[in-house]
Coordinates of C-alpha atoms in Angstrom, one line a residue:
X1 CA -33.8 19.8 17.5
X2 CA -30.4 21.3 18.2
X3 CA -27.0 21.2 16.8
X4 CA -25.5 19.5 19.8
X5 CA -28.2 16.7 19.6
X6 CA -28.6 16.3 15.9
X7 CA -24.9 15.7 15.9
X8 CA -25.2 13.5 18.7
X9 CA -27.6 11.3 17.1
X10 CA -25.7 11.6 14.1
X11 CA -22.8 9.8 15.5
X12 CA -23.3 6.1 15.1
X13 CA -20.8 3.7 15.6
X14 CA -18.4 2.8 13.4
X15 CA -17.5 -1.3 12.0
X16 CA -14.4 -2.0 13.6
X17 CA -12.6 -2.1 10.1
X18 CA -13.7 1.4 10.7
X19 CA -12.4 2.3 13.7
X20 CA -8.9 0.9 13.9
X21 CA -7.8 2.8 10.5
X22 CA -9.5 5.9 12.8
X23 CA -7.2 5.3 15.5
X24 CA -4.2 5.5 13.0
X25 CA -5.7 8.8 11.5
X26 CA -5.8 7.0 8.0
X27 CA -8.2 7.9 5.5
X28 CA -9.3 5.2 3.3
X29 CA -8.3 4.9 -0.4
X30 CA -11.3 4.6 -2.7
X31 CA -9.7 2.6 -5.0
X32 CA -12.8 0.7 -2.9
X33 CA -14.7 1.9 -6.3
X34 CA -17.3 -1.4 -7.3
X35 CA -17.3 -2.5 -3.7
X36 CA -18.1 1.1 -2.1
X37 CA -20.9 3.4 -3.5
X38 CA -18.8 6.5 -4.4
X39 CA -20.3 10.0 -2.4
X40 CA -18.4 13.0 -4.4
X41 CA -18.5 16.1 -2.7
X42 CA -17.8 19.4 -5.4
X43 CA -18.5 23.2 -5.1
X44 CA -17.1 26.2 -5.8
X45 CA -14.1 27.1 -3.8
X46 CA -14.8 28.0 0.0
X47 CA -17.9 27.2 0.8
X48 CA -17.1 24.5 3.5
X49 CA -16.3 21.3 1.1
X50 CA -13.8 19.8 3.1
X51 CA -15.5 21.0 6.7
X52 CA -18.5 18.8 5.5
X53 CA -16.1 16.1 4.5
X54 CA -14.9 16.3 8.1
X55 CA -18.3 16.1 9.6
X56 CA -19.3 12.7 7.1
X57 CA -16.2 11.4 8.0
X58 CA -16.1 11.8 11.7
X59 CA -12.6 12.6 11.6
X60 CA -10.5 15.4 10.7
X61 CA -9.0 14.2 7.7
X62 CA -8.8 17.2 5.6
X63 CA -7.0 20.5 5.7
X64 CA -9.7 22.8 7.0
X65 CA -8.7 26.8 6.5
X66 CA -10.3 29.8 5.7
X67 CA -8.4 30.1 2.5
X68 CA -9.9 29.1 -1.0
X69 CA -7.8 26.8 -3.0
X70 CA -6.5 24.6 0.1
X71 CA -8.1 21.5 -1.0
X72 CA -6.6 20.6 -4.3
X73 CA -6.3 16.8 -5.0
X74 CA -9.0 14.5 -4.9
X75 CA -9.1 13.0 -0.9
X76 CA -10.5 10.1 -0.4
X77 CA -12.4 8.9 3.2
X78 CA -13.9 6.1 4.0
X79 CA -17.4 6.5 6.1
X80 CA -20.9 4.9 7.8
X81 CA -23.8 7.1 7.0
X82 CA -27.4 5.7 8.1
X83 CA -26.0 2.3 8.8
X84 CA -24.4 2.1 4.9
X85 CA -20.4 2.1 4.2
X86 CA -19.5 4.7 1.1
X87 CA -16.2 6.1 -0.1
X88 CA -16.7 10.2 0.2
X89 CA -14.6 12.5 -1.5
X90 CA -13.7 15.8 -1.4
X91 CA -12.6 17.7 -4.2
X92 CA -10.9 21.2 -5.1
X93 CA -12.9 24.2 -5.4
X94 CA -14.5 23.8 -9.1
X95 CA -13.8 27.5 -11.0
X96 CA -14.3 27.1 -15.1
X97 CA -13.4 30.7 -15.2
X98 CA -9.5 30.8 -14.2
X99 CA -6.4 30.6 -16.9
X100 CA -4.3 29.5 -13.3
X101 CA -2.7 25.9 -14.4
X102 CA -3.5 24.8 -10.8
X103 CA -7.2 25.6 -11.1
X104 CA -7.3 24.3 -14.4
X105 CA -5.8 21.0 -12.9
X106 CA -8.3 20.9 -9.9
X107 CA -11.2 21.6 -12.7
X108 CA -9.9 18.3 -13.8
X109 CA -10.0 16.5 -11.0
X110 CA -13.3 17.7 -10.0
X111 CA -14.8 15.9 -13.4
X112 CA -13.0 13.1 -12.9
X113 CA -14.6 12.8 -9.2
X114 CA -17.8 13.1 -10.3
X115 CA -17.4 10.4 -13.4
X116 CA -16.6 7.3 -10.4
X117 CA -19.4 8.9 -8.1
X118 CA -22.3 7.1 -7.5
X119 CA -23.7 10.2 -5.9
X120 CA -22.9 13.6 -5.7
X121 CA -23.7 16.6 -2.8
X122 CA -23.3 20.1 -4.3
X123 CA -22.4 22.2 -1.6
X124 CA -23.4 26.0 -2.1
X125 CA -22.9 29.0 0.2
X126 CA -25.9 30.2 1.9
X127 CA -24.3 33.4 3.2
X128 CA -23.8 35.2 -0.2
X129 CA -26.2 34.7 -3.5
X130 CA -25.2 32.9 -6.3
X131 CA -22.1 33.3 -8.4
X132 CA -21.4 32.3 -11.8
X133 CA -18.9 29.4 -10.5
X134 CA -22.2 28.3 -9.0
X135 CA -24.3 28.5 -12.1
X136 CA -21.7 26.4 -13.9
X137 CA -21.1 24.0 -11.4
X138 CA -25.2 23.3 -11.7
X139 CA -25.0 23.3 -15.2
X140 CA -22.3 20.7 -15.1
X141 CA -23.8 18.3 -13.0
X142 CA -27.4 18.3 -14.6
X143 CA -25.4 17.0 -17.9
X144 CA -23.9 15.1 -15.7
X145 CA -26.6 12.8 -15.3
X146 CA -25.5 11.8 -12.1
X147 CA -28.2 11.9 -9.2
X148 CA -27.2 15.3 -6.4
X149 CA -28.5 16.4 -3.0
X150 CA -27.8 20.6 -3.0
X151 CA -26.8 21.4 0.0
X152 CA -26.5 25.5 1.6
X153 CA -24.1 25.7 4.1
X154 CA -23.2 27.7 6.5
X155 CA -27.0 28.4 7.4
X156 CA -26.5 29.3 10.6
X157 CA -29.1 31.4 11.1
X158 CA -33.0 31.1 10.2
X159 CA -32.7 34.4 8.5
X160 CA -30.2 33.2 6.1
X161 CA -31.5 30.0 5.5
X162 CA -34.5 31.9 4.4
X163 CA -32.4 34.4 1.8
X164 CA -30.7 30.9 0.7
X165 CA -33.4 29.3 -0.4
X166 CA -34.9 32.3 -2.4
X167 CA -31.4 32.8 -4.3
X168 CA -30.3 29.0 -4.6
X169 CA -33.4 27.8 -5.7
X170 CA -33.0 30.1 -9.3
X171 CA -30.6 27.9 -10.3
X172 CA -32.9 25.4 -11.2
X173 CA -32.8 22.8 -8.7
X174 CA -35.6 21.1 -6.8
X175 CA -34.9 20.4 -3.1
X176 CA -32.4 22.6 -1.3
X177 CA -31.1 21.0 2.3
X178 CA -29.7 23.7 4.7
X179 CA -26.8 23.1 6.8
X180 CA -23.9 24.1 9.0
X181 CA -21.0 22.0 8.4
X182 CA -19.1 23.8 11.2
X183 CA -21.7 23.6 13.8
X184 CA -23.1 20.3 12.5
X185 CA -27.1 21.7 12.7
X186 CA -29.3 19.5 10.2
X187 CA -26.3 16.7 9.5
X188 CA -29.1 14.8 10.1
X189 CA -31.6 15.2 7.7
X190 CA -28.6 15.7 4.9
X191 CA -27.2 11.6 6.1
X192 CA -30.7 10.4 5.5
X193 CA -31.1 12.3 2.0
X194 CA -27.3 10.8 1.0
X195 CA -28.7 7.0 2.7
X196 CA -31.8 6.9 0.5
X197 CA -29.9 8.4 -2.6
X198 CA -27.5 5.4 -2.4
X199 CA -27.6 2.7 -5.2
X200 CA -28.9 -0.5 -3.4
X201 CA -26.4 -2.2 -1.3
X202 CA -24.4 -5.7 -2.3
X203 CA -23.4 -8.1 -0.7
X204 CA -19.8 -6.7 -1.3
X205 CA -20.1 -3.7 0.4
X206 CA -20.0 -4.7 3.7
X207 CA -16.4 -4.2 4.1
X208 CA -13.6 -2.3 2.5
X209 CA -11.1 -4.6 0.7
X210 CA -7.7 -3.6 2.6
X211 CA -6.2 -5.8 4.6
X212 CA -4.7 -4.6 7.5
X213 CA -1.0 -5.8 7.1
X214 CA -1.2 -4.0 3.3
X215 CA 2.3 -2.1 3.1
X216 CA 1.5 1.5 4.3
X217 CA 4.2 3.6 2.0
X218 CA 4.7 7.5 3.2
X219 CA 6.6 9.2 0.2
X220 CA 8.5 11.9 1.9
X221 CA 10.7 15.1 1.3
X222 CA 11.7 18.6 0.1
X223 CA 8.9 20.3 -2.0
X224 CA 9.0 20.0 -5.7
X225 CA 11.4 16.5 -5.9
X226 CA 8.6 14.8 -7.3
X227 CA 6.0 12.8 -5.0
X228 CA 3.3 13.5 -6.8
X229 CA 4.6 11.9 -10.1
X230 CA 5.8 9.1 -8.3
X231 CA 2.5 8.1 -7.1
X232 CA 0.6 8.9 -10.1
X233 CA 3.3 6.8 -12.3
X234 CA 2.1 3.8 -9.8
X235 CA -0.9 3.9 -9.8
X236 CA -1.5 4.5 -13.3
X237 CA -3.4 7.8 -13.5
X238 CA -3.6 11.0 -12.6
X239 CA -4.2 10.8 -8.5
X240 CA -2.9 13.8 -7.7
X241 CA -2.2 17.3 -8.8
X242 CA 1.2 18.1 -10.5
X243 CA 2.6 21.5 -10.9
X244 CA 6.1 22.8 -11.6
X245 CA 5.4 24.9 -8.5
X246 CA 6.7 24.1 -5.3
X247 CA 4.1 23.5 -2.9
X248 CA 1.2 22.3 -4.9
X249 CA 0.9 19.1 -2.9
X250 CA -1.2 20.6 0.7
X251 CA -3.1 17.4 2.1
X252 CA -1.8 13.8 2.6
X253 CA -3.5 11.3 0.7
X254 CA -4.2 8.1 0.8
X255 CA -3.9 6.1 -2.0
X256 CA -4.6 2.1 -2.9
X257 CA -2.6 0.2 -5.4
X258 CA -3.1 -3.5 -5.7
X259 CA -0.6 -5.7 -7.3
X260 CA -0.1 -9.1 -8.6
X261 CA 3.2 -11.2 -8.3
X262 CA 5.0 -13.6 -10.6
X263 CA 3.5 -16.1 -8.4
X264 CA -0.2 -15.0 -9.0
X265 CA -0.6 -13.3 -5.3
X266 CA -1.5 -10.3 -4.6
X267 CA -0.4 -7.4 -2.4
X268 CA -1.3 -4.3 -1.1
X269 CA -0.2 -1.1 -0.8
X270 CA -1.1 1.8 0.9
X271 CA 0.7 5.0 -0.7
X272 CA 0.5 8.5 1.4
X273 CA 1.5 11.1 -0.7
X274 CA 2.5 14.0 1.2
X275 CA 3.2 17.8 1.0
X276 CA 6.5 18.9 0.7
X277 CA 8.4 19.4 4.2
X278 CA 10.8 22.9 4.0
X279 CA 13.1 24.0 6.9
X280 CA 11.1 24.6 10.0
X281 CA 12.4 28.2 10.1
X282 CA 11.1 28.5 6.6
X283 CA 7.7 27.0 6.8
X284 CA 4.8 29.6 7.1
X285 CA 1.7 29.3 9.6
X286 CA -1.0 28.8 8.4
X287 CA -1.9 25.8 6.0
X288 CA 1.6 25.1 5.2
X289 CA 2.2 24.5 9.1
X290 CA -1.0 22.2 8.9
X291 CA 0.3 20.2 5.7
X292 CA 3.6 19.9 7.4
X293 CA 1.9 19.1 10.7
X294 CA 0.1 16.1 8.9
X295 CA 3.3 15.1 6.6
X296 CA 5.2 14.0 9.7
X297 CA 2.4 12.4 10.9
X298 CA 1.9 10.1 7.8
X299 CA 5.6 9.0 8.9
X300 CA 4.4 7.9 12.2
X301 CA 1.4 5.7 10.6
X302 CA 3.6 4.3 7.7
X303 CA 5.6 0.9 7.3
X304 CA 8.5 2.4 5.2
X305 CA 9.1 5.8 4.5
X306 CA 10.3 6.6 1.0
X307 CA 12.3 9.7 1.1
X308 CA 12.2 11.1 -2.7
X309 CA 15.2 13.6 -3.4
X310 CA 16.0 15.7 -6.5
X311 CA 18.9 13.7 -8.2
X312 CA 20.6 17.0 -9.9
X313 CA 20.1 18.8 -6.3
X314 CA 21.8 15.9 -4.1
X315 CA 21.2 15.3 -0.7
X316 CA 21.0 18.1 1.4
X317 CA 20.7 19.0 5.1
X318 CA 16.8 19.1 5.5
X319 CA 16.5 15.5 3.2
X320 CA 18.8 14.1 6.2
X321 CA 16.9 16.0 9.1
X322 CA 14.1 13.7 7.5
X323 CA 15.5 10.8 7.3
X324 CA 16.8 11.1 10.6
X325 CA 12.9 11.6 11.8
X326 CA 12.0 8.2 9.8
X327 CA 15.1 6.6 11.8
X328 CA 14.2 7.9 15.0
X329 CA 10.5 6.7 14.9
X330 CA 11.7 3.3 13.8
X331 CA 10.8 3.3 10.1
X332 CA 11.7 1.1 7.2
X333 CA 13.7 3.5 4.8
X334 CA 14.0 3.4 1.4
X335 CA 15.4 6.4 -0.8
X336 CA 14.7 7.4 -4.0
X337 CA 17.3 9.7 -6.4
X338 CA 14.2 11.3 -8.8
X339 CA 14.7 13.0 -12.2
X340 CA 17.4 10.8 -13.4
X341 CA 16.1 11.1 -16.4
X342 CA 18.2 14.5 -16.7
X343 CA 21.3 13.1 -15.6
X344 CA 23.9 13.1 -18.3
X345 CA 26.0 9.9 -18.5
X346 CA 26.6 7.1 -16.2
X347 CA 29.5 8.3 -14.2
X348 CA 26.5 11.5 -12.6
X349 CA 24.8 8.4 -11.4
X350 CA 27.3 6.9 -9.8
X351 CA 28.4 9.9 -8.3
X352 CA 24.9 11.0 -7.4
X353 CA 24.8 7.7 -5.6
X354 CA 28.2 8.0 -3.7
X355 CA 26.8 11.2 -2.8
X356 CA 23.7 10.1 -1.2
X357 CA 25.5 7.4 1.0
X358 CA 28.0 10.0 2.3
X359 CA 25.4 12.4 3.3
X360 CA 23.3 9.8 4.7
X361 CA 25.9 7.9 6.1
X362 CA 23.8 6.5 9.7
X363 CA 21.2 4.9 7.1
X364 CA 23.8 3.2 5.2
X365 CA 21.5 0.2 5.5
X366 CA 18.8 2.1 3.5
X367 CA 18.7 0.7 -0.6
X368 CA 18.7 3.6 -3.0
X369 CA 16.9 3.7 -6.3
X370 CA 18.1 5.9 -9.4
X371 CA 14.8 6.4 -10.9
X372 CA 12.4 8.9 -13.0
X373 CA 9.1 9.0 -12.6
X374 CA 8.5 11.0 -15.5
X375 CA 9.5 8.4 -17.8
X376 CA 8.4 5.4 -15.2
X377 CA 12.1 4.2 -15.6
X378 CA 13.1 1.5 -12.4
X379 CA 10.1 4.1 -10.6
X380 CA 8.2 0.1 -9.5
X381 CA 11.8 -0.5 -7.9
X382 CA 11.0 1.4 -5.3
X383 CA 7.6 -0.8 -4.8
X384 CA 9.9 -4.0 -4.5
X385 CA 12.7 -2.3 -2.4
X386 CA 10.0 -0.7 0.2
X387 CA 8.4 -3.9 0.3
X388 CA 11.5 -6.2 0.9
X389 CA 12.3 -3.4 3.8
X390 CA 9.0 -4.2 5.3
X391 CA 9.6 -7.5 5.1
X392 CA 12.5 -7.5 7.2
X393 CA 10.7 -4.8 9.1
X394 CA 8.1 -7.2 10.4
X395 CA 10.5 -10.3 10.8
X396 CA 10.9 -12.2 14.2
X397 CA 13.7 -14.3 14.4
X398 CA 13.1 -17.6 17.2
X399 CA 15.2 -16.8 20.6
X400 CA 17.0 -20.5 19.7
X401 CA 18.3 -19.2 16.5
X402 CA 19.5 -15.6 18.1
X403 CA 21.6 -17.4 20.6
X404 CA 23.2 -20.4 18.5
X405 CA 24.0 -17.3 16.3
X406 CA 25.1 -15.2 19.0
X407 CA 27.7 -17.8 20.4
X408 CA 29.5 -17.9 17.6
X409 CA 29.2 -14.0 17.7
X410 CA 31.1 -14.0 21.0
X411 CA 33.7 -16.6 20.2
X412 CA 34.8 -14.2 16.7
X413 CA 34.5 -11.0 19.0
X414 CA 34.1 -11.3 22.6
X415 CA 33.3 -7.7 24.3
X416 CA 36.5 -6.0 25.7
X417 CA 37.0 -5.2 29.4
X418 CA 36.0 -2.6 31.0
X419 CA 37.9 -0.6 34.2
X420 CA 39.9 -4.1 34.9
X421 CA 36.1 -6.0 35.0
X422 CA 35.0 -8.8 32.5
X423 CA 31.6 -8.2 30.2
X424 CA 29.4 -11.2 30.3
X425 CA 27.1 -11.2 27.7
X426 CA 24.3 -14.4 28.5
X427 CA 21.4 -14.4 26.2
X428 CA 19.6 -12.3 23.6
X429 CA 16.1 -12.4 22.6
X430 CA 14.2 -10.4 20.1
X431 CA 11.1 -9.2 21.9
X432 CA 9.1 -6.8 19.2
X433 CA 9.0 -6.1 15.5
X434 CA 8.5 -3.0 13.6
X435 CA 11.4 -2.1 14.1
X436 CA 13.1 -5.3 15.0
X437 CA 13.6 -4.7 19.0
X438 CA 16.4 -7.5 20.8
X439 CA 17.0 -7.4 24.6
X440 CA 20.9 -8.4 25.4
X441 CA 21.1 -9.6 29.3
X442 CA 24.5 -8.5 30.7
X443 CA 26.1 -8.0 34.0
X444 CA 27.7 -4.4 32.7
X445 CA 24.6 -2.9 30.1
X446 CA 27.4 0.6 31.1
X447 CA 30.2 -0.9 29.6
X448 CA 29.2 -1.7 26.7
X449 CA 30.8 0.9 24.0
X450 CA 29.0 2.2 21.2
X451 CA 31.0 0.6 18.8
X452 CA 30.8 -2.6 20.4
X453 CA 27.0 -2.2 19.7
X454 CA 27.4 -1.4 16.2
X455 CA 29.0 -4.5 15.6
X456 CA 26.7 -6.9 17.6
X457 CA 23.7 -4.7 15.2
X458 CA 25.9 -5.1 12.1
X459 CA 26.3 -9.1 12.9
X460 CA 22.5 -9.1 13.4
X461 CA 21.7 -7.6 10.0
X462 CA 24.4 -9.8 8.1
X463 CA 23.1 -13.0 9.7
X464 CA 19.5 -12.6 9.4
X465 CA 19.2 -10.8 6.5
X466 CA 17.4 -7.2 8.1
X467 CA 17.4 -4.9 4.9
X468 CA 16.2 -1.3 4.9
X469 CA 15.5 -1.3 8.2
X470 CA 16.9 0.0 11.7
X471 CA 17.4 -2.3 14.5
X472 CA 17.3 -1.5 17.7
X473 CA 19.1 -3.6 20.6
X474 CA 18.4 -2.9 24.4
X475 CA 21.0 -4.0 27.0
X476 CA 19.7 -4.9 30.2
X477 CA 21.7 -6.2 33.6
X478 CA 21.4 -9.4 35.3
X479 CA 23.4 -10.3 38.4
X480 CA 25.4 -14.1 37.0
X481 CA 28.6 -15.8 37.9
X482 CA 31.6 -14.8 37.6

């Protein structure tokens, strides 16, 4: 069989759960762990980890370069292999052998991924022999206990496959499965090893526990403010990777984080941690460009955009540039003043504060936190501050209630003249959410000055209570009596 047609019959069609999270390019959390059986995915670095994570997936989800390292925090992805839902994940490039903090960390990461798997696919390289990485990666997982499907890949060639197996099978295991992650030749055969692996299926695991109005969170900004730490302070563990460096943070990731209320209900969020967004002169090709690439596109799928800056830094040109981007695509905003654990008395607050509103001065509806998430001090404000923005995000106010407020909008501050000619204003009507849309039918939508505008948005936002959130108002003509 070939590569084109084992890939073709490897494509089965997603649940529709599934395929609407596709169409927003959203990888699923596995915080689905105890509904979903858990499919870890761990090798040494650069031999096609996340390219096969890709491929199970049916999606390009992760950063794909041929670079070692790129992958560094544990990515989580929800897929449908041989009719059964699973949580993969892909994980850093395992290497006992370095003294870099970094690996260290992603060494780290890739035990803890394969502590919550259910089932675990050792990926080798089939185009060079083994190397000691790979001899302690098998070691590893044999006292792991935990049940693995090797895989070569890159076997692109019969030849090599042949060399593969004569090298790989030294290291002691006992069924090697040959594949091309790139090409997608004998996905196949490797879907129907990972379906028969699988603990048996519950009744549970029919469907991933996320509902799909959970508040989706995109943490946002410079490199090295802190999103990392944020999100592992909320969830509780260590989620992601955290290094003093700038620029440790590559992929976005998805992360779950269900919480209960006073009131004994729960919520969900959705946090996307994401890698740090630099100048665009200043941002090299490559896989920064990519990480960058897929940072601004975690704003376009997100509720409210949480734009973290470095409190003892301040608010500088590039954290407005992306704000500016969350305003423009009509996202909640919420901004968060980190490391304020370092600020000295009360009066650098306050002034840190002041200095944030100034410099951010067209979100001045936008709440700002003073927070630290190294210490976890007010860091869960920012979950009640994002989620009040989404509330007001999603709110539809009743056309009947827009106009009785709107008359006595005209009767404080009727619209001035314009060139000798009276402005009618007749109805308005709010005709979208996310963000809050209104249509205003006039005779003159021209005359209308800007700051006219600001004030009818301004009235809107006072009245109906609209917080961290833009509103947009369209004014359209209509022909009435004068």
């Amino acid at each position: 069989m070939s590569a084109k047609s084992e890939e073709k019959e490897a494509q089965e069609p997603l649940p529709s759960s599934f395929a609407q999270r596709r169409r927003r390019g959203e990888s699923l959390p596995a915080q689905a762990r105890g509904t979903l059986p858990i499919v870890a995915i761990v090798g040494r670095p650069n031999v096609g980890k996340s390219t096969l994570f890709n491929r199970l997936a049916k999606a390009p989800l992760a950063i794909v370069e041929d670079t070692p390292g790129v992958t560094r925090d544990r990515h989580y992805a929800d897929a449908f292999i041989r009719g059964r839902a699973v949580a993969l994940v892909d994980t850093g490039g395992f290497d006992p052998y370095t003294e870099d903090p970094l690996r260290v960390g992603i060494a780290r990461h890739v035990k803890a991924a394969l502590e919550e798997a259910d089932l675990v696919v050792c990926v080798f390289d089939a185009s060079s022999p083994p190397t000691p990485a790979d001899w302690e990666c098998a070691q590893l997982l044999r006292e792991s206990k935990k049940p693995v499907i090797y895989v070569a890949n890159k076997a692109d060639t019969r030849s090599r496959v042949l060399e593969a197996s004569a090298e790989l099978y030294a290291l002691g295991i006992d069924r090697l499965i040959p594949i091309s992650a790139l090409h997608g030749a004998n996905l196949v055969e490797l879907e129907e090893a990972i379906a028969k692996a699988l603990p048996p299926s519950s009744a549970q695991a029919a469907s991933i526990p996320i509902e799909e109005d959970a508040y989706r969170i995109a943490i946002i900004g410079r490199p090295n403010v802190g999103k990392s730490s944020l999100v592992n302070r909320l969830l509780g563990e260590e989620r992601q990777l955290v290094d003093p460096r700038p620029g440790t943070t590559v992929d976005t990731t998805d992360s779950l984080l269900i919480q209960t209320t006073p009131d004994g209900k729960t919520r969900s969020f959705v946090l996307i941690d994401t890698a740090g967004i630099r100048r665009k002169k200043n941002v090299e090709a490559g896989v920064e460009s990519l990480a960058v690439m897929k940072a601004i596109r975690a704003i376009d799928r997100c509720d409210c955009a949480v734009l973290l800056v470095d409190v003892q830094e301040g608010v500088r040109a590039q954290d407005t540039r992306l704000a500016g981007l969350a305003v423009e695509r009509g996202k909640a905003l919420v901004v968060g003043l980190n490391k304020a654990d370092l600020l000295q008395d009360k009066e650098a607050s306050l002034r840190a504060i002041e200095q944030a509103k100034e410099a951010l001065s067209f979100a001045r509806w936008a709440p700002i936190v003073l927070l630290s998430a190294h210490t976890g001090k007010r860091a869960f404000r920012i979950l009640e501050e994002a989620s009040k923005a989404i509330d007001s995000h999603r709110k539809r106010i009743t056309t009947g209630e827009l106009n009785r407020f709107f008359t006595e909008v005209l009767e404080r501050h009727p619209p001035p003249t314009h060139r000798g000619r009276s402005v009618r204003l007749y109805y308005i009507t709010q005709v979208d959410i996310a963000p809050p849309t209104f249509v205003l039918m006039t005779n003159a939508p021209e005359a209308i000055h800007f700051s006219y505008e600001r004030y009818v948005i301004n009235a809107l936002r006072e009245r109906f209570g609209f917080y961290g959130t833009p509103i947009r108002v369209l004014y359209r003509g209509k022909q009435g009596k004068e």
